[in-house]
Short mmCIF file of C-alpha atoms in Angstrom, two decimals:
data_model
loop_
_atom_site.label_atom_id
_atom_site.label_comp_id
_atom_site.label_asym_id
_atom_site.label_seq_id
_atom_site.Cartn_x
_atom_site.Cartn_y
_atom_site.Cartn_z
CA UNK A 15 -21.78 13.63 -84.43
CA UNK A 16 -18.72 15.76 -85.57
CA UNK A 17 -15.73 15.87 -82.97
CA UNK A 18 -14.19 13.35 -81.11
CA UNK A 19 -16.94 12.93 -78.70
CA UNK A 20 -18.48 9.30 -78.82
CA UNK A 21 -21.86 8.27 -77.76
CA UNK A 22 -22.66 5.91 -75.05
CA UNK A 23 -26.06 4.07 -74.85
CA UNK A 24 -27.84 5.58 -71.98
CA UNK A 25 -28.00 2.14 -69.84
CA UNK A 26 -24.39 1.62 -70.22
CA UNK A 27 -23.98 5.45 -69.07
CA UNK A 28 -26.04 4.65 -65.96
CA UNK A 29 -24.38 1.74 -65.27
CA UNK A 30 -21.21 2.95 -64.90
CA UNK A 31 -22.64 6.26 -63.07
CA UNK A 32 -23.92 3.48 -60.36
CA UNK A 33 -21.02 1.75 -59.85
CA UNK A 34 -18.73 4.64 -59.28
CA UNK A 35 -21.66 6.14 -56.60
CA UNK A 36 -21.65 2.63 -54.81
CA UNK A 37 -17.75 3.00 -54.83
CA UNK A 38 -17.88 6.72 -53.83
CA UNK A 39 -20.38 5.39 -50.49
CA UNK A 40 -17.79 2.41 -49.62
CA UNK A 41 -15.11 4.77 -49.62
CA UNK A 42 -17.05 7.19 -47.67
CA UNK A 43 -18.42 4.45 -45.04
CA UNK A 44 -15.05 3.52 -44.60
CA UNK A 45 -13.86 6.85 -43.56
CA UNK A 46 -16.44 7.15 -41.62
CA UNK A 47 -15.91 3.60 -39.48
CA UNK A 48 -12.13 5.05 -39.18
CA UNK A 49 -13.24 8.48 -37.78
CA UNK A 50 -15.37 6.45 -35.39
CA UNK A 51 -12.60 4.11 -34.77
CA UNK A 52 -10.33 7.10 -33.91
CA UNK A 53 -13.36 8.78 -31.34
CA UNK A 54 -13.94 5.76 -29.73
CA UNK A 55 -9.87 5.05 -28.89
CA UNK A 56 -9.59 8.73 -28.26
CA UNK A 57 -12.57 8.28 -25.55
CA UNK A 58 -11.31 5.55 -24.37
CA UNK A 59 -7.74 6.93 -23.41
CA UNK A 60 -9.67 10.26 -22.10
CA UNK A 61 -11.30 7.64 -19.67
CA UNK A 62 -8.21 6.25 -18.63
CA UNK A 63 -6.78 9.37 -17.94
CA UNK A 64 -9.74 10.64 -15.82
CA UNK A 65 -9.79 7.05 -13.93
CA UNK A 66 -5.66 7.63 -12.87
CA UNK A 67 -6.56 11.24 -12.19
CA UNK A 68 -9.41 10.50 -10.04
CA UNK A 69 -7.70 11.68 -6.96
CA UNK A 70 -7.51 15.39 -6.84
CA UNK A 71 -4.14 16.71 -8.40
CA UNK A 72 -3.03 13.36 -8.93
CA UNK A 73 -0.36 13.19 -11.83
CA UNK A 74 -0.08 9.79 -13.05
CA UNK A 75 3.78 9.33 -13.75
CA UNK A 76 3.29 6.29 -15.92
CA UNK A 77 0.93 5.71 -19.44
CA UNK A 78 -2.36 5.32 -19.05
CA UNK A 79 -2.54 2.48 -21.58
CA UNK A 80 0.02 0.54 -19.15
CA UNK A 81 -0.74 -3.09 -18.59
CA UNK A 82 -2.53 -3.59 -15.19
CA UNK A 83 -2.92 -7.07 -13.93
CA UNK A 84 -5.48 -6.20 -10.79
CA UNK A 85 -6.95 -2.96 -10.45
CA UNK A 86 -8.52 -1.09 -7.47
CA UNK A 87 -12.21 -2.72 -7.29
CA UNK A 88 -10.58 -6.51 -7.82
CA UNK A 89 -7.96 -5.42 -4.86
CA UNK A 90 -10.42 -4.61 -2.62
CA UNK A 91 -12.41 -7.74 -3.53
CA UNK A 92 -10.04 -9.43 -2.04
CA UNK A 93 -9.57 -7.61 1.26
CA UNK A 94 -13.46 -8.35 2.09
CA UNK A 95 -15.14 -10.18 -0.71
CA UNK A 96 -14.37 -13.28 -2.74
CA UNK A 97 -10.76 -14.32 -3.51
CA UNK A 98 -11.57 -15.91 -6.57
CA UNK A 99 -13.71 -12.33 -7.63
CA UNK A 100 -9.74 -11.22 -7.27
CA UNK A 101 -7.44 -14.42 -8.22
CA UNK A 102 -9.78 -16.42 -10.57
CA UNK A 103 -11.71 -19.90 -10.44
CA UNK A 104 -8.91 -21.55 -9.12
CA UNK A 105 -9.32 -19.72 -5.36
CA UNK A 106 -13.33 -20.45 -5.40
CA UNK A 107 -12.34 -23.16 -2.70
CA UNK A 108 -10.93 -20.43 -0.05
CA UNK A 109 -14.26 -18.11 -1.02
CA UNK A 110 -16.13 -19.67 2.12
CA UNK A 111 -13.00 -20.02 4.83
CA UNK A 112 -11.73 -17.66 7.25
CA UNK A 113 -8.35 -17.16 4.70
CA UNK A 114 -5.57 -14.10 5.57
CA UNK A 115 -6.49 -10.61 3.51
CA UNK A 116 -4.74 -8.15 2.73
CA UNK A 117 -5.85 -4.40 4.36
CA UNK A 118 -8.55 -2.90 2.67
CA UNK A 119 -10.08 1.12 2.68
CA UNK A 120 -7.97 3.51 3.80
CA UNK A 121 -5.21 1.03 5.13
CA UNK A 122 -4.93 -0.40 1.55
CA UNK A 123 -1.67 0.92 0.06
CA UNK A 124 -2.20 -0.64 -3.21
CA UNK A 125 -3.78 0.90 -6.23
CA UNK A 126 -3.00 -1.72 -8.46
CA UNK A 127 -0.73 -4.66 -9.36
CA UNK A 128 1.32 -4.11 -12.86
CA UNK A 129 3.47 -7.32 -13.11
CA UNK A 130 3.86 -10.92 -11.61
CA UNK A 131 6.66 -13.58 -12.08
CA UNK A 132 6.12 -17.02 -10.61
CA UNK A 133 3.82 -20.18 -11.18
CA UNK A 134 1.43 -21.39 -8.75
CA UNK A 135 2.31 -23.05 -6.19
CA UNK A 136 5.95 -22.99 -7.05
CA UNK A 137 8.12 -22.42 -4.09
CA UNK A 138 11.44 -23.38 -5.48
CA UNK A 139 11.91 -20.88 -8.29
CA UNK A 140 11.83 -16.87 -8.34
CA UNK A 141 8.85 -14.70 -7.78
CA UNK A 142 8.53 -11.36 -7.98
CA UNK A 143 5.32 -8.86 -7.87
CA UNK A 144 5.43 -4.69 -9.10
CA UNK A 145 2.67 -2.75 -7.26
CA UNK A 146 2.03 0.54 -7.35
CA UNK A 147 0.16 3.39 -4.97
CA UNK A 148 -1.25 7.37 -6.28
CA UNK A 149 -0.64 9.23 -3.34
CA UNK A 150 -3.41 11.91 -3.03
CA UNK A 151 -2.22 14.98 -2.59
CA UNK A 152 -4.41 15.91 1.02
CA UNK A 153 -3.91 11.58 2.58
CA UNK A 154 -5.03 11.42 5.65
CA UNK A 155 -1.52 10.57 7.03
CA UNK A 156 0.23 13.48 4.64
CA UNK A 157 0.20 16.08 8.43
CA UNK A 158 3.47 15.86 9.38
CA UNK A 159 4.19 19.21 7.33
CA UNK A 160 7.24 17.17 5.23
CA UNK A 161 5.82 15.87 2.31
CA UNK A 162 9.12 13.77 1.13
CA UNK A 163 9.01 12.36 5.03
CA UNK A 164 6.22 9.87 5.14
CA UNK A 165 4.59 8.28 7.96
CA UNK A 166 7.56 5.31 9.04
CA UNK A 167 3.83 3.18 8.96
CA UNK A 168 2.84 4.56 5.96
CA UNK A 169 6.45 3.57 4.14
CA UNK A 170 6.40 -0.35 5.70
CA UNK A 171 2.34 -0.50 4.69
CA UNK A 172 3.38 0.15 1.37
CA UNK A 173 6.20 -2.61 1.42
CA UNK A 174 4.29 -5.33 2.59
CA UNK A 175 1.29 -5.62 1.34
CA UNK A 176 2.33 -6.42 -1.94
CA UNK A 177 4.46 -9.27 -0.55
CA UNK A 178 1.48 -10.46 0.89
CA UNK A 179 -0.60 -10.32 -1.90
CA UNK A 180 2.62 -12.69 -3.88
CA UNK A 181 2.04 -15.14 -1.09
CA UNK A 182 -1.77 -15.16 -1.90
CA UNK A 183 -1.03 -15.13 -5.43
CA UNK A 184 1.15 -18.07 -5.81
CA UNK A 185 -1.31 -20.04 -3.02
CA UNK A 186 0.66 -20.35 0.13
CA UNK A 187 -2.45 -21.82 1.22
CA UNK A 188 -1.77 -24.99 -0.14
CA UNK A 189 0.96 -25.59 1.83
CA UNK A 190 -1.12 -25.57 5.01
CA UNK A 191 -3.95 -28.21 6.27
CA UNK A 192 -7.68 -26.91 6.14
CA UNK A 193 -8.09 -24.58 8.77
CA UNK A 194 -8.31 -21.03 10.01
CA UNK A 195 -4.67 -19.45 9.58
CA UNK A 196 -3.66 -16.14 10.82
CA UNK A 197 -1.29 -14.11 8.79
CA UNK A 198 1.70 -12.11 10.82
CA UNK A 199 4.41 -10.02 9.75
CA UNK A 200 7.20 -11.24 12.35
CA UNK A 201 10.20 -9.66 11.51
CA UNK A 202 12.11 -7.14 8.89
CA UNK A 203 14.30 -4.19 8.17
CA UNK A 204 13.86 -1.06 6.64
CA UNK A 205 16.22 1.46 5.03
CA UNK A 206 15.75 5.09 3.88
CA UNK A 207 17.80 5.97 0.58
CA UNK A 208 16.46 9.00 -0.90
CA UNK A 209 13.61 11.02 -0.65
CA UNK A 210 11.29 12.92 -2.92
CA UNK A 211 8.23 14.58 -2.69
CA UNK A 212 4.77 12.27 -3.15
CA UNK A 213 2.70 13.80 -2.92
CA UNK A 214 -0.08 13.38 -6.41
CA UNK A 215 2.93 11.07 -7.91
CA UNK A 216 3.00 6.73 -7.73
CA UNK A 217 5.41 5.09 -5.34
CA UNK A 218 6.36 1.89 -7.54
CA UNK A 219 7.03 -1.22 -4.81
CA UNK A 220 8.86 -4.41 -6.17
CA UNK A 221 9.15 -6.99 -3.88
CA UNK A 222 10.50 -10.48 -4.31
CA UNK A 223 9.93 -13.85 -2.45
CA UNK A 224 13.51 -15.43 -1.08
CA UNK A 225 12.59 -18.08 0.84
CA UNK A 226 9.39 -20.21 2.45
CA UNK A 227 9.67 -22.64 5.30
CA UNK A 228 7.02 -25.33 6.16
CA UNK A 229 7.21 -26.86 9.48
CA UNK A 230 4.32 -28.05 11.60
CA UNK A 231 1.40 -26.38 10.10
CA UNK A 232 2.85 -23.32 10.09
CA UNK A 233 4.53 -21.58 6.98
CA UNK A 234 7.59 -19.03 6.85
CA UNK A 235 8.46 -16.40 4.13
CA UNK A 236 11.04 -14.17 3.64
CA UNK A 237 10.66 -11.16 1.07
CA UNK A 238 12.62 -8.35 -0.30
CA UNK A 239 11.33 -5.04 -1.47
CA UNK A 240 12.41 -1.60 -2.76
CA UNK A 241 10.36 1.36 -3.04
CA UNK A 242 10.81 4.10 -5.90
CA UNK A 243 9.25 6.77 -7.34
CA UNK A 244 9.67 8.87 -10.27
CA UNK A 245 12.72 6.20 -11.38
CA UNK A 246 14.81 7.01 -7.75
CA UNK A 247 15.09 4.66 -5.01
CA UNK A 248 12.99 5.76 -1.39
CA UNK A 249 13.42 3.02 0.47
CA UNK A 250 15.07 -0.93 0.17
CA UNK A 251 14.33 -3.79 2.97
CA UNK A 252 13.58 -6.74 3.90
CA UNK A 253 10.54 -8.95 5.55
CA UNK A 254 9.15 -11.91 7.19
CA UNK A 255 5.74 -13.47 7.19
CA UNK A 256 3.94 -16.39 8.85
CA UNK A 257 0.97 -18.03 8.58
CA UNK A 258 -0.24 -19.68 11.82
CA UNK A 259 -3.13 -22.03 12.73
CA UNK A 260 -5.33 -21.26 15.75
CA UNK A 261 -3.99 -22.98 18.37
CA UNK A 262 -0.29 -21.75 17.76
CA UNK A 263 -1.96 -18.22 17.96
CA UNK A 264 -3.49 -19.23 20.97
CA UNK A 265 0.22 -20.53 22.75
CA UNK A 266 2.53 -17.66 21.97
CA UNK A 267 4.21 -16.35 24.81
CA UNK A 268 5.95 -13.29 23.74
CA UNK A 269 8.97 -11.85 23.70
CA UNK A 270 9.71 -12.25 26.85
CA UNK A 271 9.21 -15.63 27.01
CA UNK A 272 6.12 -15.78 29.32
CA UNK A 273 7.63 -14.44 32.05
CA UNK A 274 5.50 -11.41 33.57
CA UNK A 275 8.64 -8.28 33.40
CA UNK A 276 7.36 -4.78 34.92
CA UNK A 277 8.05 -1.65 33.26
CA UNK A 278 11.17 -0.10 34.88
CA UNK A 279 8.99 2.63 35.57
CA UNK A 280 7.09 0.42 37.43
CA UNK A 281 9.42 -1.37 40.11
CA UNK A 282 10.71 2.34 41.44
CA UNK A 283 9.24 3.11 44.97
CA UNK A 284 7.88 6.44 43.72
CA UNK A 285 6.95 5.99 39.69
CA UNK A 286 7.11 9.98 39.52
CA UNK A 287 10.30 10.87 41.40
CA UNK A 288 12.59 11.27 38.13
CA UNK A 289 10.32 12.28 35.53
CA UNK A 290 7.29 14.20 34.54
CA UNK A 291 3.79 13.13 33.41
CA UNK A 292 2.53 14.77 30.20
CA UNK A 293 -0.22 14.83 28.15
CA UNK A 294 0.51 13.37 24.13
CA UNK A 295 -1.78 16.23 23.19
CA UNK A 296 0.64 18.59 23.85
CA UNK A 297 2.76 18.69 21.37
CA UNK A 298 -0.32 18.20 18.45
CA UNK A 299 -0.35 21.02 15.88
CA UNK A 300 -1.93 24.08 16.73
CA UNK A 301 -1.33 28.02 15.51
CA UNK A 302 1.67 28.82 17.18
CA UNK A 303 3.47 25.09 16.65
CA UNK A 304 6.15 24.48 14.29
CA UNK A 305 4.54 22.05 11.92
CA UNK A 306 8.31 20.42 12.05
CA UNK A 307 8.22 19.35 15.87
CA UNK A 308 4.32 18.77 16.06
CA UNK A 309 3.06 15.42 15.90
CA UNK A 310 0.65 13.48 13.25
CA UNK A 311 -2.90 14.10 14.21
CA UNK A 312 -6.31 12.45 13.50
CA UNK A 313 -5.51 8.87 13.31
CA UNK A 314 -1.94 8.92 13.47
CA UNK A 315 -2.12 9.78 16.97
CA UNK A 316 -1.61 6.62 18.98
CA UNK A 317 -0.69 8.13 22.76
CA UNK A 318 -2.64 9.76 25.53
CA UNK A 319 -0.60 9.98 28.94
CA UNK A 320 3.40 9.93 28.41
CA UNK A 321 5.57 9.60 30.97
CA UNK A 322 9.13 11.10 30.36
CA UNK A 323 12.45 10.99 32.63
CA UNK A 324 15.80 12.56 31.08
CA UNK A 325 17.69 10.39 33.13
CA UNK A 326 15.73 7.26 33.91
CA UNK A 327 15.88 3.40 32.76
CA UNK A 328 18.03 1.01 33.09
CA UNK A 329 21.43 2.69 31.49
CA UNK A 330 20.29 5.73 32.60
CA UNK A 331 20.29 7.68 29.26
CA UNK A 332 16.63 8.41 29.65
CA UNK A 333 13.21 7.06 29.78
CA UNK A 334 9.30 7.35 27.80
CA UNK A 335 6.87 5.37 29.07
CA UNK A 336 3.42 5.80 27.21
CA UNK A 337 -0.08 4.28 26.35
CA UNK A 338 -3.42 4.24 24.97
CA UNK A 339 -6.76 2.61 26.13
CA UNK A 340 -7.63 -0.01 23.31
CA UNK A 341 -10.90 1.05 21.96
CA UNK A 342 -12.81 -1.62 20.31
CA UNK A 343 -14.46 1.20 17.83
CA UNK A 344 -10.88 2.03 16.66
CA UNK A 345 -10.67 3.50 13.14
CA UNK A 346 -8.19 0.70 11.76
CA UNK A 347 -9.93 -2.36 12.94
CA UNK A 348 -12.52 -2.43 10.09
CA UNK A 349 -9.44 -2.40 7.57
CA UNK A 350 -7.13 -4.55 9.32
CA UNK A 351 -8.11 -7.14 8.32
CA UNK A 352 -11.16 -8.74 7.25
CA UNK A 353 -12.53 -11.38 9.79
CA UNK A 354 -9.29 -10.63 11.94
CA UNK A 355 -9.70 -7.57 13.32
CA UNK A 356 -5.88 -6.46 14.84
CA UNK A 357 -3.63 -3.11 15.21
CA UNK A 358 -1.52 -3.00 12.65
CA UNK A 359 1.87 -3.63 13.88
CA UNK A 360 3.07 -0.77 11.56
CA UNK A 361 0.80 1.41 13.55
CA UNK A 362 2.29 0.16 16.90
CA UNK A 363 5.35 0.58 15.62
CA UNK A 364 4.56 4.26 14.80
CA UNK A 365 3.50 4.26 18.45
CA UNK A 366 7.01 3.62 19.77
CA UNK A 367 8.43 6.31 17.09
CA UNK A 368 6.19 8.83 18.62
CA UNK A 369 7.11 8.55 21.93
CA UNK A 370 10.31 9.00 21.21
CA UNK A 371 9.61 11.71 19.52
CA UNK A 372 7.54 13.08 23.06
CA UNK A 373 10.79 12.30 24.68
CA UNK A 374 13.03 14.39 22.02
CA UNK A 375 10.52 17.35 23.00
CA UNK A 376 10.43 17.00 26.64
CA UNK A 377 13.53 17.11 26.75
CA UNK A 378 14.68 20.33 24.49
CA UNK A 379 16.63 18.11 22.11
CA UNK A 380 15.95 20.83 19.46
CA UNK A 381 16.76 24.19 21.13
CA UNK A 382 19.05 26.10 19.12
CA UNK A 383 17.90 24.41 16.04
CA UNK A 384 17.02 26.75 13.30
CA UNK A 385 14.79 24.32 11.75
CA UNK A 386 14.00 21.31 13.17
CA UNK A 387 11.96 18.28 12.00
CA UNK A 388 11.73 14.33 12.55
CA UNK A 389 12.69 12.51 9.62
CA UNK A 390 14.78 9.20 8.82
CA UNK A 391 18.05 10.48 7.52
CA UNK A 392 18.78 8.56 3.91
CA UNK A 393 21.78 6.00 4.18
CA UNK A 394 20.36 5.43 8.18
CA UNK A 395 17.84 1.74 9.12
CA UNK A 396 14.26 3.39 9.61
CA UNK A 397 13.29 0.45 11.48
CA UNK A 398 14.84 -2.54 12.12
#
């Protein structure tokens, strides 16, 4: 043929035809396998997404693709299942004892543990746990109409668990003989510093171990915590654990020292001759209230009959005297804790707080007030 056009035997033409169509495919499979790649990864962060926003209007103020250590379902796996279905092979010998938990349903104040520093069973050197908590936007104890003012329960629930769950973690247990052990929070402090509103947002707690004691069967811990959210500081403190066998459950004494001390409003001749009986229920929410000087309802409400003198005790600054039938179908016993079923002592605690604040109310200490509330002013001890 004329022309610069060159013939190619047909085979050789087909050949190459066939190679460039099984390059063509490869090419195309491998975008393919990338598109899929790029679906699945985009599915899989919509998933993550969904899981932190499963509580309505929850914002989750970290990435979803953050590294979490123990999640929700292994948390609560060890406040009433296995400990090793939570902490790994290594705890399968504590699966069958009567061990300490940590609260579980709606007592647990943990939605997941993000970091832990320390070895097992190495009480010498630093440890250190981050947890954090979503805080729904309608909790059960969110009724105090002040959504930067949180439960004073609420706060130290928050604080301590995860110190407990360190003392788990780095197995405290071993310390003790084989037993039944009972875990106690003895002592602490606890101080407001700011305050923002939590409401659908994660309080971060990190809390660090300071000190254990052994002595006698019976171990002592000393942690430190602070509480933040949104990068500013809510609350800093410290606490104090023990783990005690049976039979040094079985022998406390008390605080006063086993001595039987009445009530002051119990040695006067005539209980009711400087104060007033009242009913807690009085000063619940209702249409009228101001949500600022009501009390927590529902299960925050720990009082029934309150006794209240303006000028009564000992010192004669004034007086509350208050209490509640224990009722073995109580909401918190189920969660608090597993096998060893007590009140919280942040809940009795709470108790105390509100009958002071039945007290405050009784006795007008608002009037004139253009808006009152109860909160912890920031800089002040909440508890002590």
């Amino acid at each position: 043929m004329n022309g610069s056009f060159q013939e190619f035997p047909s085979g050789k033409l087909i050949r190459i035809l066939s190679e460039r169509s099984k390059q063509s495919s490869a090419l195309h499979r491998q975008f393919l396998q990338l598109r899929q790649n790029g679906l699945q990864n985009t599915k899989t962060l919509i998933e993550l997404q969904l899981k932190s926003q499963a509580l309505p209007g929850f914002r989750d103020t970290h990435s979803a693709l953050r590294r979490v250590l123990f999640d929700g379902p292994q948390l609560e796996e060890f406040g009433t299942g296995k400990i090793s279905n939570c902490l790994g092979p290594a705890f399968a010998v504590y699966d069958h004892r009567r061990m300490p938990r940590i609260p579980n349903g709606d007592l647990r104040m943990m939605s997941r543990i993000t970091a832990v520093e320390g070895r097992l069973r190495d009480f010498n050197h630093p440890a250190s746990i981050t947890a954090e908590y979503d805080v729904p936007a309608d909790g059960w104890f969110l009724q105090n109409g002040d959504p930067t003012n949180l439960p004073c329960s609420i706060v130290m629930e928050i604080a301590l668990q995860p110190c407990g769950f360190l003392s788990a973690y780095l197995d405290t247990y071993a310390l003790l003989p084989d037993g039944d052990f009972y875990f106690r929070n003895l002592d602490g402090t606890l101080n407001r510093v700011g305050a923002v509103d939590v409401r659908c947002k994660t309080i971060v707690t990190r809390a660090k171990l300071i000190s254990s004691v052994v002595s006698g069967g019976t171990a002592i811990q000393k942690f430190s915590f602070e509480l933040t959210c949104e990068g500013k500081t809510l609350y800093r403190g410290e606490s104090v654990f023990g783990y005690f066998p049976a039979h040094v459950m079985a022998n406390q004494v008390g605080l006063d020292g086993g001595q039987k001390v009445l009530p002051w409003l119990k040695t006067l001749p005539d209980r009711l001759a400087a104060g007033r009986m009242t009913a807690a229920s009085r000063w619940m929410p209702s249409p009228g209230s101001r949500a600022g000087l009501s009390l927590t309802p529902g299960r925050m409400n720990f009082l029934e009959d309150v006794y209240v003198s303006p000028t009564g005790g000992r010192f004669g600054k004034g007086y509350v005297y208050a209490g509640q039938p224990v009722d073995p179908q109580a909401w918190y016993f189920p969660y608090h804790f597993y096998q060893d079923p007590v009140m919280p002592g942040s809940l009795g605690i709470e108790a105390v707080l509100e009958a002071v604040k039945i007290w405050a109310l009784e006795n007008h200490a608002a009037a004139g007030m253009r808006s009152p509330h109860f909160v912890t002013s920031a800089g002040e001890p909440a508890m002590t």
